[in-house]
Short mmCIF file of C-alpha atoms and ligand atoms in Angstrom, two decimals:
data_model
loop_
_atom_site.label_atom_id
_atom_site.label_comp_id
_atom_site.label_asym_id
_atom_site.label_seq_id
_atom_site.Cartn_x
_atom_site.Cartn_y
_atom_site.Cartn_z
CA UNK I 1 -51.19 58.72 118.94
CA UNK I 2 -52.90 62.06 117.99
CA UNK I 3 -50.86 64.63 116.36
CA UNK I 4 -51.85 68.50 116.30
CA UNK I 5 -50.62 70.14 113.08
CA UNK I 6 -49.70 73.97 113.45
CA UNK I 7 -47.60 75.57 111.28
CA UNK I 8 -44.12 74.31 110.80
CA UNK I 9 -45.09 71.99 113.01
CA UNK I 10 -46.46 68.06 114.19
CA UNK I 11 -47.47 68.05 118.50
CA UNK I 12 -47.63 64.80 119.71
CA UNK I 13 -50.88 65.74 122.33
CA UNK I 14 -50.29 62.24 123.98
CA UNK I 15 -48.82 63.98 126.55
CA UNK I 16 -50.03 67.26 128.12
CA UNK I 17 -48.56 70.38 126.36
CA UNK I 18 -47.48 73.34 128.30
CA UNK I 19 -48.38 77.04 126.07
CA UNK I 20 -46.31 79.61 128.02
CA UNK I 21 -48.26 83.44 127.72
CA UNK I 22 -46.08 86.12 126.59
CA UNK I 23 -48.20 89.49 127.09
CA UNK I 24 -46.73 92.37 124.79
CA UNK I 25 -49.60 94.60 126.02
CA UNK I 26 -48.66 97.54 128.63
CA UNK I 27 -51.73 96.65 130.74
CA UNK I 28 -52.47 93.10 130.96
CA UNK I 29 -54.13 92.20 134.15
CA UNK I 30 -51.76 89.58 135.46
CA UNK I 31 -48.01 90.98 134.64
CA UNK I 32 -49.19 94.39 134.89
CA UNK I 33 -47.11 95.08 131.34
CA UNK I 34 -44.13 94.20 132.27
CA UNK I 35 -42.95 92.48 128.88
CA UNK I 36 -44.26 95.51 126.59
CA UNK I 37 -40.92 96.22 125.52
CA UNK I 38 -39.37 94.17 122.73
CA UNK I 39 -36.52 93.09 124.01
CA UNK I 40 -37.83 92.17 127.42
CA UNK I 41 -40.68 89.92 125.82
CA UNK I 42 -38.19 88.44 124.04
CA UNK I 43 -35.86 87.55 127.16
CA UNK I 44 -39.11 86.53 128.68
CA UNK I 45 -39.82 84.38 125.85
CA UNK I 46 -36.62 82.23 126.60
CA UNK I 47 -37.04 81.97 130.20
CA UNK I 48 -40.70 80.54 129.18
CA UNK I 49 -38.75 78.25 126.53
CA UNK I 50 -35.85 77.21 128.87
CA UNK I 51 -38.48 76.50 131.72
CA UNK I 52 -40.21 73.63 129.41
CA UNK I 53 -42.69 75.84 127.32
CA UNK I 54 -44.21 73.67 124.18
CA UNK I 55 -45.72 76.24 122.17
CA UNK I 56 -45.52 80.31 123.14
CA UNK I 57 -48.58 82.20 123.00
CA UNK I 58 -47.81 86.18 121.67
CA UNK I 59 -50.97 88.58 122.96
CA UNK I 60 -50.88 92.87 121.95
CA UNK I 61 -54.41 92.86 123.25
CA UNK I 62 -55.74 92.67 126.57
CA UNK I 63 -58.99 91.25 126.58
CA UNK I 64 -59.64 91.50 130.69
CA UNK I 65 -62.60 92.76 130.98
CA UNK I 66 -62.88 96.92 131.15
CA UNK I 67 -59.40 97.23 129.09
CA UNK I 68 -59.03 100.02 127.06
CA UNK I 69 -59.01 100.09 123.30
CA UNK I 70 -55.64 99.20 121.14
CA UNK I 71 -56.24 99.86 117.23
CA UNK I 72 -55.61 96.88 114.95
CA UNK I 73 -52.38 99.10 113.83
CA UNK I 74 -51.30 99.34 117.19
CA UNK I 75 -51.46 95.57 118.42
CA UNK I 76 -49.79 94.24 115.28
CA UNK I 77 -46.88 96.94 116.02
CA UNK I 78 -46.32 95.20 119.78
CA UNK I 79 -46.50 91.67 118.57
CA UNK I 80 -44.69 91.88 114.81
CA UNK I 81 -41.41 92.58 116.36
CA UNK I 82 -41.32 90.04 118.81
CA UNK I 83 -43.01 87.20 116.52
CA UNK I 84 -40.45 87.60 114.20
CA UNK I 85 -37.69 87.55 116.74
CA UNK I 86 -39.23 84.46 118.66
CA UNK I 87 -40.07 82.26 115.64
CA UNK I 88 -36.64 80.92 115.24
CA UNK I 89 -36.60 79.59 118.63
CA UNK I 90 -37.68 76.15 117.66
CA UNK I 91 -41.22 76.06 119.31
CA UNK I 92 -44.43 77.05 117.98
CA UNK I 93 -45.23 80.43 118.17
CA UNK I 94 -48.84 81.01 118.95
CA UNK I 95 -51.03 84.53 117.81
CA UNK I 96 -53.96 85.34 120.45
CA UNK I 97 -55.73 87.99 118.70
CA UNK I 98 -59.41 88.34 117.10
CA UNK I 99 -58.63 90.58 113.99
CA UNK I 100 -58.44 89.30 110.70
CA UNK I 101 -55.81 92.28 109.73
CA UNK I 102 -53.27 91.78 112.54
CA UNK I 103 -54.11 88.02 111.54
CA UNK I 104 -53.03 88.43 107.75
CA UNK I 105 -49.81 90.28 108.52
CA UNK I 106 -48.36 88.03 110.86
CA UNK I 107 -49.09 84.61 108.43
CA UNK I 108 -47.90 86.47 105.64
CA UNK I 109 -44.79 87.45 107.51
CA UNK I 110 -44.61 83.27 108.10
CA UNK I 111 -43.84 84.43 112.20
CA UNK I 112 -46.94 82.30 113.69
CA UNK I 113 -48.24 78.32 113.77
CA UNK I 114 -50.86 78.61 115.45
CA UNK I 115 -53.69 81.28 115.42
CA UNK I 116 -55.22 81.10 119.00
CA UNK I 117 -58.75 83.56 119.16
CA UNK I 118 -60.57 84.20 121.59
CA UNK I 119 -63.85 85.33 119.22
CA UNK I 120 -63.44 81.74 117.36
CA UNK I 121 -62.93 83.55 113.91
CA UNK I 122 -65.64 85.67 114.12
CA UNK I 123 -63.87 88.65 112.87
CA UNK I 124 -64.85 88.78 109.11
CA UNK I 125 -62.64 87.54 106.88
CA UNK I 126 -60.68 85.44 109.34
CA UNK I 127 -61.76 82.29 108.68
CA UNK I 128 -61.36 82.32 104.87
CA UNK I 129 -57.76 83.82 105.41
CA UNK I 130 -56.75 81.18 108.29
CA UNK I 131 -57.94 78.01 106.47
CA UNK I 132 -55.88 79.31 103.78
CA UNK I 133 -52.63 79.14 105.83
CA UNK I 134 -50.53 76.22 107.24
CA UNK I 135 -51.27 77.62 110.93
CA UNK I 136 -53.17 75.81 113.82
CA UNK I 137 -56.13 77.70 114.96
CA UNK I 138 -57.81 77.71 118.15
CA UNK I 139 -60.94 78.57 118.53
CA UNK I 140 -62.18 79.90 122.15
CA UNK I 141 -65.82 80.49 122.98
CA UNK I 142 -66.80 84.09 124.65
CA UNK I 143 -70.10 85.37 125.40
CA UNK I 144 -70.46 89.02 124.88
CA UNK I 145 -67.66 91.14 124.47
CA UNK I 146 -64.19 91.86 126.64
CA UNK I 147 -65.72 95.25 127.92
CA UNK I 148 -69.01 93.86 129.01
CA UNK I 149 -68.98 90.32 129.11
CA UNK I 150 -68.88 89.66 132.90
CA UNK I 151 -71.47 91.83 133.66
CA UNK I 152 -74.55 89.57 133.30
CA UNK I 153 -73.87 86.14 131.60
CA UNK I 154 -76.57 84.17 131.31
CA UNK I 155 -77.09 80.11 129.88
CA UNK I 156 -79.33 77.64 130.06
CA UNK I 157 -76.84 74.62 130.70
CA UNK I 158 -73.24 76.26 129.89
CA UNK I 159 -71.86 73.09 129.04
CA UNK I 160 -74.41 71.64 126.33
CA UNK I 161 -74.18 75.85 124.70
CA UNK I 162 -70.35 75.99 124.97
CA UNK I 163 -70.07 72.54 123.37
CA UNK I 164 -72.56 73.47 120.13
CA UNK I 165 -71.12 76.49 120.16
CA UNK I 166 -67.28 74.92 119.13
CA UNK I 167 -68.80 72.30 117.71
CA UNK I 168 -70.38 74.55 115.20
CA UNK I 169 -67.43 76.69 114.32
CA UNK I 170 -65.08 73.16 114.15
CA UNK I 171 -67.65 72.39 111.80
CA UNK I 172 -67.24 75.51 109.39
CA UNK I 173 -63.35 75.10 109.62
CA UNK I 174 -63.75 71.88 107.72
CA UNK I 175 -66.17 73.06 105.28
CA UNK I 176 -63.49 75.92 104.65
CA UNK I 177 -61.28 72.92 104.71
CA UNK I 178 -58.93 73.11 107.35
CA UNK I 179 -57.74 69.36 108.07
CA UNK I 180 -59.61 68.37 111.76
CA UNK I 181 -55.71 67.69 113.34
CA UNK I 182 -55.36 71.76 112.86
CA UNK I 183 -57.98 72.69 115.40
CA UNK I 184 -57.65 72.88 118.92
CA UNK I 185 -61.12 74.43 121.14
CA UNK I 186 -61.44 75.71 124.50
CA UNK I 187 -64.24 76.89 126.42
CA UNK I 188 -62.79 80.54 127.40
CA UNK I 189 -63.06 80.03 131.16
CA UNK I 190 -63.97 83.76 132.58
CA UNK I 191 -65.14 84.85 129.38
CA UNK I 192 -68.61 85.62 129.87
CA UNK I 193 -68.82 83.36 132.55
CA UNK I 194 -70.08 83.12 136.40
CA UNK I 195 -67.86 81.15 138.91
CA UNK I 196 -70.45 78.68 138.77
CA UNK I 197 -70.35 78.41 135.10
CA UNK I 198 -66.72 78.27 135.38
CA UNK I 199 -66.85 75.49 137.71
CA UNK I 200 -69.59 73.70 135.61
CA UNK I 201 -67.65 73.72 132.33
CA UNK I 202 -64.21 72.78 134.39
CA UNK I 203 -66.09 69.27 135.32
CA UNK I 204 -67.83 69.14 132.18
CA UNK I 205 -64.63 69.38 130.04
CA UNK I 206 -64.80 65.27 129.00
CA UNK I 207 -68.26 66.17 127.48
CA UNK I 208 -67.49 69.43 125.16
CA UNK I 209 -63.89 67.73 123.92
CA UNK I 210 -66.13 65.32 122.67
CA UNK I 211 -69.23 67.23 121.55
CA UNK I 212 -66.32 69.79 119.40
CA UNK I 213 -64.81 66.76 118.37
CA UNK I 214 -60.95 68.23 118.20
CA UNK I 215 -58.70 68.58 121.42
CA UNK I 216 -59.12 70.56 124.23
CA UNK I 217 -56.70 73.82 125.16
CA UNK I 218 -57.38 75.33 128.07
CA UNK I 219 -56.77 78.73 130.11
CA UNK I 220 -56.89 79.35 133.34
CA UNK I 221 -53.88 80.81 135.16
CA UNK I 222 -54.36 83.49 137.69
CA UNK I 223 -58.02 84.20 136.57
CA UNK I 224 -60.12 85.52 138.59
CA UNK I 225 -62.05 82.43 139.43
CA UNK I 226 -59.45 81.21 140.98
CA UNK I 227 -58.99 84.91 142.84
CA UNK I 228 -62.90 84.32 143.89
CA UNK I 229 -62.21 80.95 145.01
CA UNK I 230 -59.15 81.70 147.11
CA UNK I 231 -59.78 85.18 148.09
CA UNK I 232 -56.58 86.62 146.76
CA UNK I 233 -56.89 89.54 145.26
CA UNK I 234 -53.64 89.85 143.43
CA UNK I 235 -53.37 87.84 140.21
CA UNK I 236 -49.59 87.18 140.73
CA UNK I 237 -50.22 85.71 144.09
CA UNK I 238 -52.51 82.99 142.49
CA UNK I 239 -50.03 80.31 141.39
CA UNK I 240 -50.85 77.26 143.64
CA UNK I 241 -54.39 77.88 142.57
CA UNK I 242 -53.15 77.67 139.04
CA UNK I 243 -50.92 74.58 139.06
CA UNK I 244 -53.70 73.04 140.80
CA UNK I 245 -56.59 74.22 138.13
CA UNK I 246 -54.23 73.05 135.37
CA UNK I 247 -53.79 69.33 136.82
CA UNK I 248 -57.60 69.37 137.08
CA UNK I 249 -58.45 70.58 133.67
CA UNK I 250 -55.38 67.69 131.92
CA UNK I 251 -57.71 65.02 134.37
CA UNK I 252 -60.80 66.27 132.94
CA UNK I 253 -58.93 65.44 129.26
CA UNK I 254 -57.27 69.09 128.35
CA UNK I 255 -54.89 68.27 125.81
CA UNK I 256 -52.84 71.67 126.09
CA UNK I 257 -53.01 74.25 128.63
CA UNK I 258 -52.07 77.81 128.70
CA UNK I 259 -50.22 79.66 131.64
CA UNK I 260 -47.78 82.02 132.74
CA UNK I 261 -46.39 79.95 135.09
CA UNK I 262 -44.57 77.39 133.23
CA UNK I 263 -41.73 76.03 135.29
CA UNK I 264 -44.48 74.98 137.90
CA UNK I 265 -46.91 73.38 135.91
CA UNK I 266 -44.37 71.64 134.44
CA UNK I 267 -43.34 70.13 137.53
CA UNK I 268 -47.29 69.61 139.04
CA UNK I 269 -47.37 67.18 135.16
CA UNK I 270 -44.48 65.60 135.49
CA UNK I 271 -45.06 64.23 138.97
CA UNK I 272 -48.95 63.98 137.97
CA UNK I 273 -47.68 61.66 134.87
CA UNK I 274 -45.19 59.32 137.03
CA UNK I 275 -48.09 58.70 139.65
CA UNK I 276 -50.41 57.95 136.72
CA UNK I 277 -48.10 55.67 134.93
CA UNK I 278 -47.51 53.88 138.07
CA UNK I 279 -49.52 50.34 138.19
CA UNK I 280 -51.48 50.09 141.64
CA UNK I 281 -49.63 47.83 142.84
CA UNK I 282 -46.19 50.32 142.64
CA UNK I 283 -48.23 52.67 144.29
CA UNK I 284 -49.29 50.91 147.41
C1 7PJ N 301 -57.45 82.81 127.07
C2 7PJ N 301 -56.87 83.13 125.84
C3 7PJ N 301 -58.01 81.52 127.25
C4 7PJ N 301 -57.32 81.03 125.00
C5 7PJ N 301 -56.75 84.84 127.16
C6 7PJ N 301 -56.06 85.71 130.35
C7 7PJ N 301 -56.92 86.48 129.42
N1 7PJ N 301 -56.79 82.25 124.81
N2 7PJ N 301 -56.44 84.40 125.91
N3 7PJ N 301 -57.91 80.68 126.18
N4 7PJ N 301 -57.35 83.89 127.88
N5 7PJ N 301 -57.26 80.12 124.02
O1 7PJ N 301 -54.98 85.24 130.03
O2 7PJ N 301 -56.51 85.62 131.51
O3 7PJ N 301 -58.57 81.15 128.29
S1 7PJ N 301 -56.40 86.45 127.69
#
């Protein structure tokens, strides 16, 4: 059985876990800000809980690409209030933000389990600080920056560069010494990525969890790939796409997998898990 530690917290990632987003940011690209209030991300945060959510994932900063700038100050004042509120809940409560400082005050407040960023603790001071802490960490690979990142990406073969890439930083998390059952990495589908690199790292997902050497989480939910794919436009209007990504990316080994659509990807793993559990001979 393997066992993810985060936190106050043991995951038992024999089954796929569900990590419901909860977007405090006034212009996220997918819920066009509609949780930026505390009190409505914290309704929203029960809905995601009461719909089968595993671990909740708290964001103050939009990182689609083109988003405007939030100041560390003004990030860790949307996502304070509503980690504190949500960490008595009884699931994990994840962090998704790249700054050491917004970082420090939410561990030190004890409000987060998990520290989910999308820079990989690149921010200085981040690693030393995290290791330090109880807390999960996941550790996303980007190339370039938010603002600019999907304007030319460029690799040789995105799966062998992805997979050095998190196996390197795994490999400075231990040397910090963070215990390997407190990491988690994910390729950062769209960040910095073509639809064929997407696609590429999607089917090479067996080979990186195994090249980083720590479980897979994975994001994909309404992003734009799937938009490109499907020619829809509207991130909202996206959900079959998603529930379908997501049941690819737990075949290709994801161990956790991050959406806004919880309810339904619940369902598309349940059903997934019964047909997979069945023997052949059931089936036929
Ligand atoms: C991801 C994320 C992702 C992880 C965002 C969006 C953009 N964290 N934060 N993986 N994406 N670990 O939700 O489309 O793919 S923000």
């Amino acid at each position: 059985m393997k066992n993810f530690q985060c936190g106050r917290f043991v995951l038992d990632l024999s089954r796929p876990l569900v990590m419901g987003i909860l977007n405090v940011t006034p212009d996220s690209f997918s819920d066009g800000g509609r949780y930026d209030c505390r009190d409505a991300a914290i309704s929203h945060a029960c809905s995601l809980i009461a719909e089968g959510a595993d671990i909740l994932d708290i964001g103050g900063e939009s990182t689609r690409p083109g988003a405007p700038y939030v100041s560390p100050e003004q990030e860790l004042a949307r996502v304070l209030p509503v980690l504190e509120a949500v960490s008595g809940l009884g699931v994990p409560v994840s962090l998704d933000t790249r700054r050491a400082s917004v970082m420090r005050a939410a561990l030190s407040a004890g409000v987060v389990d998990l520290i989910n960023d999308v820079s990989a603790l690149e921010d200085e001071g981040a690693l030393e600080l995290v290791a330090r802490s109880g807390a999960g960490i996941c550790l996303m690979h980007k190339q370039g920056n938010p603002g600019t990142m999907q304007q030319r990406p460029e690799y040789g073969d995105v799966v062998a560069e992805v997979g050095d890439y998190l196996a390197a930083r795994v490999e400075l998390c231990l040397q910090a010494g963070v215990a390997r059952k407190r990491l988690l990495a994910d390729p950062g589908f769209g960040f910095g990525k073509t639809l064929v690199h997407n696609l590429a790292l999607l089917s090479g997902l067996a080979a990186i969890e195994e090249r980083a050497g720590v479980p897979l989480l994975v994001g994909l939910s309404r992003k734009s790939m799937l938009g490109t794919i499907c020619s829809e436009p509207n991130p909202a209007e996206r959900l079959g796409a998603s529930v379908a990504a997501a049941l690819e990316a737990v075949h290709r080994g994801a161990k956790i997998i991050r959406v806004h659509d919880v309810k339904e990807t619940r369902q598309a793993l349940q059903l997934w898990a019964a047909l997979n559990s069945m023997t052949p001979s059931a089936v036929s």
